[in-house]
Amino acid sequence: NDPLTHKALVTRFVLSDSGSGELVSAFRHLGDRKIYDGYIWKVVVGDFVAPNGEAFTRDIVRSPGAVAVVPIRYNDTGEPFVVLIKQYRAAFDRVIIEVPAGMRDIPGEDPEVTAIRELVEETGYTASNLELLHQFYPSTGMTDSVLHVYLATGLAHVGQETHGPEEDHMEVFEVPFAEAVAMVVSGEIADAKSTIGLLLADRRLRGLDSVVK
């Protein structure tokens, strides 16, 4: 079954190169030497030549990218709540508060399809409306990953499909949307994709931004 059968809206846009074409063309990427080939990520040493002819190398994590979802549910009075997760993250050896997210680990899968799949897997909710808030570079100094972050509404609970020990033991919870934004401001939510997604969703819900195209 197509998880986006009932999808009302998905929008896309292209990341800008900020007019840097001339600067980029002055650098040359000669190729990559693979150092580690993991299940999802690959670590390479890239060989480059600077505009002045200087050769240099950079360690790069090659990534298929990821998605994140800000799932909004309205109560009987119309107050928006957001579905969040508390999940153990091995890199920090601690539990992190995040929005649902996941890797684009199925080759050729559209990011909005991945977003709905990850939303179901982690929270048990699907969504009838999906809007692209942004696509951004999460760490330009080390990886070519691009992360798509969506606003999801029209939620319906269909049951979780967790994968892996972290998801098996994570906590799914809801807070008023305004409280989640305050958690970003206070630093209680420090995860980058969640910070970006929640702040952009806040602007969207307050009518400050139109749908991204």
Coordinates of C-alpha atoms in Angstrom, one line a residue:
N1 CA 0.0 0.0 0.0
D2 CA 1.2 3.5 -0.8
P3 CA 1.7 5.3 2.5
L4 CA 0.9 8.6 0.8
T5 CA -2.5 7.5 -0.7
H6 CA -4.3 10.1 1.4
K7 CA -1.5 12.8 1.3
A8 CA -3.0 16.2 0.6
L9 CA 0.1 18.2 0.0
V10 CA 3.8 17.7 -0.5
T11 CA 5.9 20.6 -1.6
R12 CA 9.5 20.7 -2.8
F13 CA 12.2 23.3 -3.4
V14 CA 15.8 23.3 -4.4
L15 CA 18.7 24.3 -2.2
S16 CA 20.3 27.5 -3.4
D17 CA 24.0 27.7 -4.1
S18 CA 23.9 31.3 -3.0
G19 CA 25.6 32.5 -6.2
S20 CA 28.8 30.6 -5.4
G21 CA 29.1 29.0 -8.9
E22 CA 32.3 30.9 -9.8
L23 CA 34.0 30.1 -6.4
V24 CA 33.0 26.4 -6.7
S25 CA 34.3 26.1 -10.2
A26 CA 37.7 27.4 -9.0
F27 CA 38.0 24.3 -6.8
R28 CA 38.5 20.9 -8.3
H29 CA 37.4 17.6 -6.7
L30 CA 39.7 14.9 -8.1
G31 CA 38.0 11.9 -6.4
D32 CA 37.4 10.0 -3.3
R33 CA 39.4 7.2 -1.6
K34 CA 37.1 5.0 0.4
I35 CA 38.2 4.4 4.0
Y36 CA 35.1 2.7 5.5
D37 CA 32.0 1.3 3.9
G38 CA 29.2 0.9 6.5
Y39 CA 25.6 -0.1 6.2
I40 CA 24.4 3.4 5.6
W41 CA 27.4 5.8 5.7
K42 CA 30.7 5.7 3.8
V43 CA 33.8 7.5 5.1
V44 CA 36.1 8.7 2.3
V45 CA 39.2 10.9 1.9
G46 CA 38.5 13.4 -0.8
D47 CA 41.3 14.8 -2.9
F48 CA 40.9 18.5 -4.0
V49 CA 42.8 21.3 -5.7
A50 CA 42.4 24.9 -4.5
P51 CA 42.1 27.9 -6.9
N52 CA 45.8 28.6 -6.4
G53 CA 46.8 25.0 -7.3
E54 CA 47.4 23.8 -3.8
A55 CA 46.4 20.1 -3.3
F56 CA 44.5 19.2 -0.1
T57 CA 42.4 16.4 1.3
R58 CA 39.3 16.3 3.5
D59 CA 37.7 13.5 5.4
I60 CA 34.0 13.2 4.3
V61 CA 31.1 11.1 5.4
R62 CA 29.0 10.3 2.4
S63 CA 25.4 9.9 3.4
P64 CA 22.1 9.2 1.6
G65 CA 20.5 11.9 3.7
A66 CA 17.6 11.8 6.2
V67 CA 14.1 13.1 6.9
A68 CA 12.5 14.6 10.0
V69 CA 8.8 15.2 10.7
V70 CA 7.0 17.7 13.0
P71 CA 3.7 15.8 13.7
I72 CA 0.9 18.2 14.9
R73 CA -2.3 17.0 16.4
Y74 CA -5.1 19.3 17.5
N75 CA -7.2 18.7 20.6
D76 CA -11.0 19.3 20.9
T77 CA -10.5 23.0 21.5
G78 CA -8.1 23.4 18.5
E79 CA -4.9 23.7 20.5
P80 CA -2.0 22.2 18.6
F81 CA 0.1 19.4 20.2
V82 CA 3.3 18.0 18.8
V83 CA 4.3 14.3 19.0
L84 CA 7.9 14.0 20.2
I85 CA 10.2 11.1 21.2
K86 CA 12.8 10.4 23.8
Q87 CA 15.4 8.2 22.3
Y88 CA 18.8 6.9 23.5
R89 CA 21.6 8.2 21.2
A90 CA 24.8 6.1 21.4
A91 CA 27.0 8.9 20.1
F92 CA 26.2 11.1 23.2
D93 CA 25.4 8.1 25.5
R94 CA 22.2 9.8 26.7
V95 CA 18.5 10.1 25.9
I96 CA 17.7 13.0 23.5
I97 CA 14.3 14.6 22.9
E98 CA 13.6 14.8 19.2
V99 CA 11.0 14.9 16.5
P100 CA 10.5 11.6 14.6
A101 CA 13.2 11.1 12.0
G102 CA 15.2 8.6 10.0
M103 CA 17.7 7.8 7.3
R104 CA 16.9 7.7 3.6
D105 CA 18.2 4.1 3.6
I106 CA 16.0 2.8 0.8
P107 CA 17.6 3.7 -2.6
G108 CA 15.2 5.6 -4.8
E109 CA 12.6 6.2 -2.2
D110 CA 11.1 9.7 -2.3
P111 CA 11.8 11.7 0.9
E112 CA 8.1 12.2 1.6
V113 CA 7.5 8.5 1.5
T114 CA 10.4 8.0 3.8
A115 CA 9.0 10.7 6.1
I116 CA 5.6 8.9 6.4
R117 CA 7.3 5.5 6.9
E118 CA 9.5 6.8 9.7
L119 CA 6.6 8.6 11.3
V120 CA 4.7 5.4 11.5
E121 CA 7.7 3.3 12.7
E122 CA 8.6 5.7 15.5
T123 CA 5.2 7.1 16.7
G124 CA 2.5 4.9 15.4
Y125 CA 0.9 7.8 13.5
T126 CA 0.4 8.3 9.8
A127 CA -0.5 11.7 8.3
S128 CA -2.9 12.8 5.6
N129 CA -1.1 16.2 5.1
L130 CA 2.6 16.6 4.6
E131 CA 4.3 20.0 3.9
L132 CA 8.0 20.5 3.3
L133 CA 9.3 23.1 5.7
H134 CA 12.9 23.0 4.6
Q135 CA 15.8 20.9 3.4
F136 CA 19.1 21.8 4.9
Y137 CA 22.8 20.7 5.3
P138 CA 23.1 19.4 8.8
S139 CA 26.9 19.5 9.0
T140 CA 28.7 21.0 6.0
G141 CA 32.2 20.5 7.4
M142 CA 32.0 16.7 7.5
T143 CA 29.2 15.2 5.4
D144 CA 27.2 15.7 2.2
S145 CA 24.0 14.7 3.9
V146 CA 20.8 16.7 3.1
L147 CA 17.9 16.6 5.6
H148 CA 14.3 17.2 4.6
V149 CA 12.0 18.3 7.4
Y150 CA 8.3 18.2 7.1
L151 CA 5.2 19.4 8.9
A152 CA 2.6 16.6 9.3
T153 CA -1.0 17.1 10.1
G154 CA -4.2 15.0 9.8
L155 CA -2.7 12.4 12.1
A156 CA -4.3 8.9 12.5
H157 CA -2.9 6.2 14.8
V158 CA -2.1 3.0 13.0
G159 CA 0.5 1.4 15.4
Q160 CA 4.2 1.5 15.7
E161 CA 6.7 -0.6 13.7
T162 CA 9.9 -0.1 15.6
H163 CA 13.3 -1.2 14.4
G164 CA 16.4 -1.7 16.6
P165 CA 17.0 -1.5 20.4
E166 CA 16.9 2.3 20.5
E167 CA 13.4 2.5 19.0
D168 CA 12.2 -0.5 21.0
H169 CA 13.0 1.4 24.2
M170 CA 12.1 5.0 23.2
E171 CA 9.3 7.0 24.7
V172 CA 6.6 8.7 22.5
F173 CA 4.9 11.6 24.2
E174 CA 2.9 14.7 23.3
V175 CA 3.2 18.3 24.6
P176 CA 1.4 21.5 23.6
F177 CA 3.2 22.9 20.6
A178 CA 3.9 26.2 22.3
E179 CA 5.6 24.2 25.1
A180 CA 7.8 22.4 22.6
V181 CA 9.0 25.7 21.1
A182 CA 9.8 27.0 24.6
M183 CA 11.8 23.8 25.1
V184 CA 13.9 24.8 22.1
V185 CA 14.5 28.3 23.4
S186 CA 15.4 26.9 26.9
G187 CA 17.8 24.3 25.5
E188 CA 15.9 21.3 26.7
I189 CA 15.5 20.4 23.0
A190 CA 19.0 20.8 21.5
D191 CA 18.8 18.4 18.6
A192 CA 19.4 20.3 15.3
K193 CA 16.7 18.9 13.1
S194 CA 14.1 19.2 15.9
T195 CA 15.2 22.8 16.6
I196 CA 14.9 23.8 12.9
G197 CA 11.7 21.8 12.4
L198 CA 9.9 23.2 15.4
L199 CA 10.9 26.8 14.8
L200 CA 9.9 26.7 11.2
A201 CA 6.6 24.9 12.0
D202 CA 5.9 27.6 14.5
R203 CA 6.3 30.3 11.8
R204 CA 4.1 28.2 9.5
L205 CA 1.3 27.7 12.0
R206 CA 1.3 31.4 12.9
G207 CA 0.9 32.3 9.2
L208 CA 4.3 34.0 8.9
D209 CA 5.5 31.8 6.0
S210 CA 3.7 30.5 3.0
V211 CA 4.2 26.9 1.8
V212 CA 7.7 26.4 0.5
K213 CA 7.9 25.9 -3.2

